[in-house]
Amino acid sequence: MKLVKFTKKGIYCIPGKFYLDPWFPVDYAVISHAHADHSRSGMSHYLCHNHSKPIIQHRIGQDINIQSLAYNETLTVNGVKVSFHPAGHIIGSSQIRLEHKGFVVVFTGDYKTSSDFLTIPFESVKCHEFITESTFGLPIYNWLPEAVLQKQMVDWVIDNKANNRTSVFLGYSLGKAQRIMKLLDNTDQMFVHKAIHNTNNAIKSVDIELPETTLLEPDFNKNEVQNKIIILPPGLLGSRLLKRIPNAATAICSGWMQIRGNRRWKNVDAGFPVSDHADWNGLLSAVRASEAEKVYVTHGSQATFSKYLNEIGIASAEVKTEYGDDELNTSET
Amino acid sequence: MKDFVNLINAIEITNKTNAKINALVNYFTHAQEKDKLWLIAIFTGKRPPRPVKSTLMRLWCTEIIKLPEWLFLESYSAVGDLGETMALLLPDPTHEINKPLHEWMAEIIKLKPKSEADKKDYVLNAWSGLHMQERLIFNKLIGGSFRIGVSKKTLVNALSKLSGIDANQLMHSIIGNWDINTISFNDLLDGKHINYDNSKPYPFCLAYALDKDLNAIGDPENWQVEYKWDGIRGQVIKRNNEIYIWSRGEELVTSQFPEIKALFKNFKDDFVIDGEILALKNNSVLIFNDLQKRLNRKNISKKLLEDIPVGFYTYDILEWNGDDVREKPLSERRLLLENLVNLSKDNDLFKISEIIKFKTWDELDTIRNAARKLNSEGLMLKKKTSTFHVGRKKGEWWKWKVDPLTIDVVMIYAQKGSGRRSSKYTDYTFAVKSDDTLVTVAKAYSGLTDKEITEVSKFVNQNAIEKFGPVRTVKPELIFEIAFEGIALSKRHKSGVALRFPRIKRWRRDKTIADIDTIATVKALIEVQ
Ligand SMILES: [Zn+2]
Ligand SMILES: [Zn+2]
């Protein structure tokens, strides 16, 4: 008997009678992480990792019916053993492991295999079927070591300061913003937009330590922020608020910035390839480490990555999902 | 080469000209003498011939990375640039090569006559000794075009800021004949190898777009009206038996148009005239797309010279035998210009811009709308008393363009933008109805906002038929209004028509495929215009 099937509402666990990151309202949703495209509103019941819980409540509502587990803790749902394992994507992000009558399926949600010194690093889990994302599933995507990236960003901030400019970073308020904070910790005073500030508070409520930041008030004093660091959600690119920042030098942090054309497209002063997803070799190593006999590939370069896996002797198929791209979402404000 | 890589990155990331200029000034302040000269040579097209074919480099790259050909191509279509694709795919360097730009260039020059095995050794060693960004620049230095967002004008402005020397003079200096092995940076800037007194251009006189009722600008009698041509605005300078052609972008383009230079060889007088460089054939003006085929080429073949002959329509005269006549009224300058043109033997390629005869403004409106048939953009209205002023001056010169034509079309193919915007679909092909099928009428780059492009890209990803390769066939569902300057019957196009300058006017979310134009209604526009 099959353990999961791919339906119009999401990935469905047949004996467990629940969905994984569904994109339509269902009775029982098991959630990999708190990004909006993976944890949507309208579910009658949510199950997620302990660290995702306050963020999902902050995003969707305090009154939702939500249950949470620690990593490696098991809950049996209709005879299916469900557990969460670190995915290294953002705080609380998990691979979801399902076990039924000795057959194991792992759904990665979004993940990254390298450590960012903020989230608990990715741990590979062996399984029969592995359902992986493929946001950066092309061999042109190979991330720089964290220390090299950090030096580039810190140097940029210092250089801006020397030239009397304010460093403005644009990054998704959940995940990328905290990552930027971590990379720039102790460089200079960091101001964050209200959306990021609120997300930070939700994260801190489960005793996770974050670098020190200051809330950027809507009527901020220009002299106070001048030559400092400001982190904004990407939707504010081109906004009035951004225009009020004195001598702003803007930077986008996203895996897509690896490519020149993308760096030049957005009207910014710098682009740093900071990603919260696995690069090409990360995807390949995760697939290999799972030792799965079948690999299903979801959102991203699913056609390319699954074709390549088949060519190197790993049975694979692509799966159509409704998950989005959280690496450069300019609609979020 | 690190400083050169940093310079390129700094220039590329910004679209603010001042930031580009500052980055260049910074480079020129710190770089070695020979590197500065090479930078100028590279940005002005004085590059050594390509020593290694790109097909060979691609082959060596795939040998190293051990990935299938289709995956290489898939990567290439995501990146949009071959040199960059290879730079991204190659493994991390195993050692570090640190050489200044001029040493790389010297080695690349020496590479040309070597054997294929030697070339391969050299390239592979460079690849394994350079980081990704440096590898990309190395691949660019080896071959092909160095398409970086720096115009000659920006380069010259940076040199001017650095040295305080007049920008136009610097333009002549860097374009003039100089040898990188013998000249010094300061001598190049000082222009000892050129005679700027002979080439010095005047600032162009520009027009505002007409923004008021014609009756408000007075009596038609006071105005000289000419066709507005869509070529390259230029200044031809003949002084002391030397001929120079400047474009409005303040670039010296003499070598690109040998036949224009030839036109003026036999004149005895000295002069400076203003006009338009145009592709001309059988006594009529060809569209800009044709002229474009002649631009920015290193060598112009005989066939190209025959297929697309280029001439000069002159508008005005600025200097006559050493006298600056710009302050004389237009009516007087026109007489001088007519005299000059009458001295010409070749009347096919050198013409005076015709004065349009009309009595009332209403009559002129009719003439304007018919201008499209001549491949003209519309009309120019110049006050007969106007001087050849510097730049724009309200009330003296007006441009009055023809109204663009528009049709509703459906998107049928989408392609990722090359180089720029490479992760999004930005280049589209549009169709109209032809009986029960769709027929392609135009291709256009996106005139959409970032948000709309993201939305269209999402639609393409979800509705494309192909999964691989650069082009995606999409469900004919997205309707756009496109605008264009003109339309003509064409045997080369499957639809039977060619549109001039098609561009997206707006996304018609309110319309469906039932509302798009038919090929019959499109063809009917030929009659209307
Ligand atoms: Zn995510
Ligand atoms: Zn995702």
PDB file of C-alpha atoms and ligand atoms in Angstrom, chain A residues 37-38 110 299 323-324 326, ligand 2:
ATOM      1  CA  ASP A  37       3.380  29.090   1.138  1.00  0.00           C
ATOM      2  CA  HIS A  38       3.933  26.032   3.337  1.00  0.00           C
ATOM      3  CA  ASP A 110      12.454  23.572   2.321  1.00  0.00           C
ATOM      4  CA  HIS A 299       9.008  23.141  -6.401  1.00  0.00           C
ATOM      5  CA  TYR A 323       4.703  26.114  -3.103  1.00  0.00           C
ATOM      6  CA  GLY A 324       6.298  29.418  -4.020  1.00  0.00           C
ATOM      7  CA  ASP A 326      10.645  32.472  -0.704  1.00  0.00           C
TER       8      ASP A 326
HETATM    9 ZN    ZN C   2       9.262  26.146  -0.261  1.00  0.00          ZN
END
